[in-house]
Amino acid sequence: MELLEERIRKDGIVKEGNVLKVDNFLNHQMDIELFDEMGKEFKRLFADKPINKILTIEASGIGIACVVARHFHVPVVFAKKTQSINIDGEVYSSKVESFTHKRVYDVIVSKKYLSPDDHVLIIDDFLANGCAVNGLIEIIEKSGATVEGIGIAVEKGWQIGGKTLRDQGYQLESLAIVESMDPATGEIVFRH
Ligand code: 5GP
């Protein structure tokens, strides 16, 4: 998606350790008009899927997921990160290693909000090694719901998450795929 690539070129900061910082429009300050265009694009890409729910993971997926949901007219559920399972009632859970914080979280969703009738679109801000998305897939599978697709804002194409998910047969749509980025020069190359 040209608009997102332009914005990453303009405002993205390439950090050491394979991290792209996009705090100016996605991860801290949020550009809702851009999110709205992203929602429109996901709706086009998943138009033929019977999606009735969006699932994301706190915190940075929530903002995008909410704006995307306006285009699908469906509710958003976000998986909560916790270190002790202390939510009321029963939950589905999985373990996710955070790429940016380098620690393992239990991730939970209440059984009230996912069921075998659900057809779920997973939305997240970044895809790197795929830990977050795999944790969400595990939760969806435990609930008996169906994964209809995965929508990502920014995929880092050299990390294994994207290839692994596509090889497994999931419809994975990333609006910008970074092929490479150089912390020394700040240069960012996109895959088309
Ligand atoms: P994964 O679980 O695929 O390894 O990493 C994806 C998760 O880590 C996303 O939910 C995102 O919050 C975070 N993440 C991974 N790489 C980056 C990055 O380069 N920049 C930012 N801002 N977040 C990232």
PDB file of C-alpha atoms in Angstrom, residues 10-104:
ATOM      1  CA  LYS A  10       9.009   9.715   5.785  1.00  0.00           C
ATOM      2  CA  ASP A  11       8.637   8.940   9.500  1.00  0.00           C
ATOM      3  CA  GLY A  12      10.026   5.440  10.156  1.00  0.00           C
ATOM      4  CA  ILE A  13      13.239   5.210  12.181  1.00  0.00           C
ATOM      5  CA  VAL A  14      15.453   2.162  11.723  1.00  0.00           C
ATOM      6  CA  LYS A  15      16.823   1.011  15.066  1.00  0.00           C
ATOM      7  CA  GLU A  16      19.508  -1.507  15.912  1.00  0.00           C
ATOM      8  CA  GLY A  17      18.213  -5.002  16.654  1.00  0.00           C
ATOM      9  CA  ASN A  18      15.832  -5.287  13.681  1.00  0.00           C
ATOM     10  CA  VAL A  19      13.334  -2.785  15.043  1.00  0.00           C
ATOM     11  CA  LEU A  20      11.495  -0.226  12.932  1.00  0.00           C
ATOM     12  CA  LYS A  21      10.085   2.604  15.034  1.00  0.00           C
ATOM     13  CA  VAL A  22       6.886   4.149  13.759  1.00  0.00           C
ATOM     14  CA  ASP A  23       5.791   5.960  16.918  1.00  0.00           C
ATOM     15  CA  ASN A  24       4.856   9.059  14.960  1.00  0.00           C
ATOM     16  CA  PHE A  25       1.830   7.486  13.214  1.00  0.00           C
ATOM     17  CA  LEU A  26       1.245   3.947  14.467  1.00  0.00           C
ATOM     18  CA  ASN A  27       2.667   2.945  17.851  1.00  0.00           C
ATOM     19  CA  HIS A  28       2.335   6.037  20.020  1.00  0.00           C
ATOM     20  CA  GLN A  29       0.730   8.906  18.134  1.00  0.00           C
ATOM     21  CA  MET A  30      -1.815   7.336  15.765  1.00  0.00           C
ATOM     22  CA  ASP A  31      -2.857   8.667  12.343  1.00  0.00           C
ATOM     23  CA  ILE A  32      -6.507   7.641  12.215  1.00  0.00           C
ATOM     24  CA  GLU A  33      -7.026   8.783   8.629  1.00  0.00           C
ATOM     25  CA  LEU A  34      -4.196   6.457   7.592  1.00  0.00           C
ATOM     26  CA  PHE A  35      -5.723   3.659   9.708  1.00  0.00           C
ATOM     27  CA  ASP A  36      -8.999   4.287   7.918  1.00  0.00           C
ATOM     28  CA  GLU A  37      -7.335   3.832   4.510  1.00  0.00           C
ATOM     29  CA  MET A  38      -5.745   0.640   5.845  1.00  0.00           C
ATOM     30  CA  GLY A  39      -9.182  -0.575   6.944  1.00  0.00           C
ATOM     31  CA  LYS A  40     -10.556   0.096   3.473  1.00  0.00           C
ATOM     32  CA  GLU A  41      -7.714  -1.893   1.929  1.00  0.00           C
ATOM     33  CA  PHE A  42      -8.153  -4.870   4.291  1.00  0.00           C
ATOM     34  CA  LYS A  43     -11.870  -4.869   3.473  1.00  0.00           C
ATOM     35  CA  ARG A  44     -11.013  -5.081  -0.238  1.00  0.00           C
ATOM     36  CA  LEU A  45      -8.430  -7.838   0.319  1.00  0.00           C
ATOM     37  CA  PHE A  46     -10.730  -9.981   2.487  1.00  0.00           C
ATOM     38  CA  ALA A  47     -13.995  -9.103   0.695  1.00  0.00           C
ATOM     39  CA  ASP A  48     -14.896 -12.727  -0.026  1.00  0.00           C
ATOM     40  CA  LYS A  49     -14.422 -13.952   3.551  1.00  0.00           C
ATOM     41  CA  PRO A  50     -17.346 -14.367   5.990  1.00  0.00           C
ATOM     42  CA  ILE A  51     -15.610 -12.423   8.775  1.00  0.00           C
ATOM     43  CA  ASN A  52     -17.737 -11.753  11.862  1.00  0.00           C
ATOM     44  CA  LYS A  53     -15.026 -10.870  14.392  1.00  0.00           C
ATOM     45  CA  ILE A  54     -11.598  -9.250  14.545  1.00  0.00           C
ATOM     46  CA  LEU A  55      -8.982 -10.507  16.979  1.00  0.00           C
ATOM     47  CA  THR A  56      -5.875  -8.566  17.933  1.00  0.00           C
ATOM     48  CA  ILE A  57      -3.412  -8.392  20.815  1.00  0.00           C
ATOM     49  CA  GLU A  58      -2.840  -5.568  23.259  1.00  0.00           C
ATOM     50  CA  ALA A  59      -1.625  -2.959  23.153  1.00  0.00           C
ATOM     51  CA  SER A  60      -0.537  -1.715  19.766  1.00  0.00           C
ATOM     52  CA  GLY A  61      -2.898  -3.842  17.662  1.00  0.00           C
ATOM     53  CA  ILE A  62      -6.000  -2.386  19.293  1.00  0.00           C
ATOM     54  CA  GLY A  63      -6.092   1.014  17.619  1.00  0.00           C
ATOM     55  CA  ILE A  64      -5.696  -0.371  14.099  1.00  0.00           C
ATOM     56  CA  ALA A  65      -8.143  -3.215  14.753  1.00  0.00           C
ATOM     57  CA  CYS A  66     -10.851  -0.802  15.910  1.00  0.00           C
ATOM     58  CA  VAL A  67     -10.608   1.336  12.789  1.00  0.00           C
ATOM     59  CA  VAL A  68     -10.452  -1.756  10.536  1.00  0.00           C
ATOM     60  CA  ALA A  69     -13.557  -3.116  12.273  1.00  0.00           C
ATOM     61  CA  ARG A  70     -15.560  -0.081  11.126  1.00  0.00           C
ATOM     62  CA  HIS A  71     -15.136  -1.355   7.562  1.00  0.00           C
ATOM     63  CA  PHE A  72     -16.240  -4.911   8.417  1.00  0.00           C
ATOM     64  CA  HIS A  73     -19.026  -3.860  10.831  1.00  0.00           C
ATOM     65  CA  VAL A  74     -17.911  -6.474  13.355  1.00  0.00           C
ATOM     66  CA  PRO A  75     -16.692  -6.372  16.964  1.00  0.00           C
ATOM     67  CA  VAL A  76     -13.050  -6.409  18.021  1.00  0.00           C
ATOM     68  CA  VAL A  77     -11.703  -8.739  20.680  1.00  0.00           C
ATOM     69  CA  PHE A  78      -8.210  -8.147  21.977  1.00  0.00           C
ATOM     70  CA  ALA A  79      -6.113 -10.811  23.648  1.00  0.00           C
ATOM     71  CA  LYS A  80      -4.813  -9.654  27.014  1.00  0.00           C
ATOM     72  CA  LYS A  81      -1.237 -10.135  28.109  1.00  0.00           C
ATOM     73  CA  THR A  82      -0.923 -11.348  31.660  1.00  0.00           C
ATOM     74  CA  GLN A  83       1.630 -13.020  33.846  1.00  0.00           C
ATOM     75  CA  SER A  84      -0.876 -14.595  36.154  1.00  0.00           C
ATOM     76  CA  ILE A  85      -4.148 -16.014  34.970  1.00  0.00           C
ATOM     77  CA  ASN A  86      -6.489 -13.935  37.076  1.00  0.00           C
ATOM     78  CA  ILE A  87      -9.329 -13.036  34.740  1.00  0.00           C
ATOM     79  CA  ASP A  88     -12.879 -13.916  35.824  1.00  0.00           C
ATOM     80  CA  GLY A  89     -14.337 -17.097  34.372  1.00  0.00           C
ATOM     81  CA  GLU A  90     -12.753 -19.371  31.861  1.00  0.00           C
ATOM     82  CA  VAL A  91     -10.249 -18.292  29.265  1.00  0.00           C
ATOM     83  CA  TYR A  92      -8.414 -19.630  26.227  1.00  0.00           C
ATOM     84  CA  SER A  93      -4.701 -19.035  26.593  1.00  0.00           C
ATOM     85  CA  SER A  94      -1.404 -19.324  24.753  1.00  0.00           C
ATOM     86  CA  LYS A  95       2.162 -18.224  25.327  1.00  0.00           C
ATOM     87  CA  VAL A  96       3.701 -15.421  23.285  1.00  0.00           C
ATOM     88  CA  GLU A  97       7.285 -14.247  23.313  1.00  0.00           C
ATOM     89  CA  SER A  98       7.361 -10.504  22.819  1.00  0.00           C
ATOM     90  CA  PHE A  99       9.749  -9.488  20.044  1.00  0.00           C
ATOM     91  CA  THR A 100      10.240  -5.984  21.397  1.00  0.00           C
ATOM     92  CA  HIS A 101      10.310  -6.761  25.132  1.00  0.00           C
ATOM     93  CA  LYS A 102      12.022 -10.170  24.953  1.00  0.00           C
ATOM     94  CA  ARG A 103       9.792 -11.820  27.505  1.00  0.00           C
ATOM     95  CA  VAL A 104       7.115 -14.481  27.477  1.00  0.00           C
TER      96      VAL A 104
END
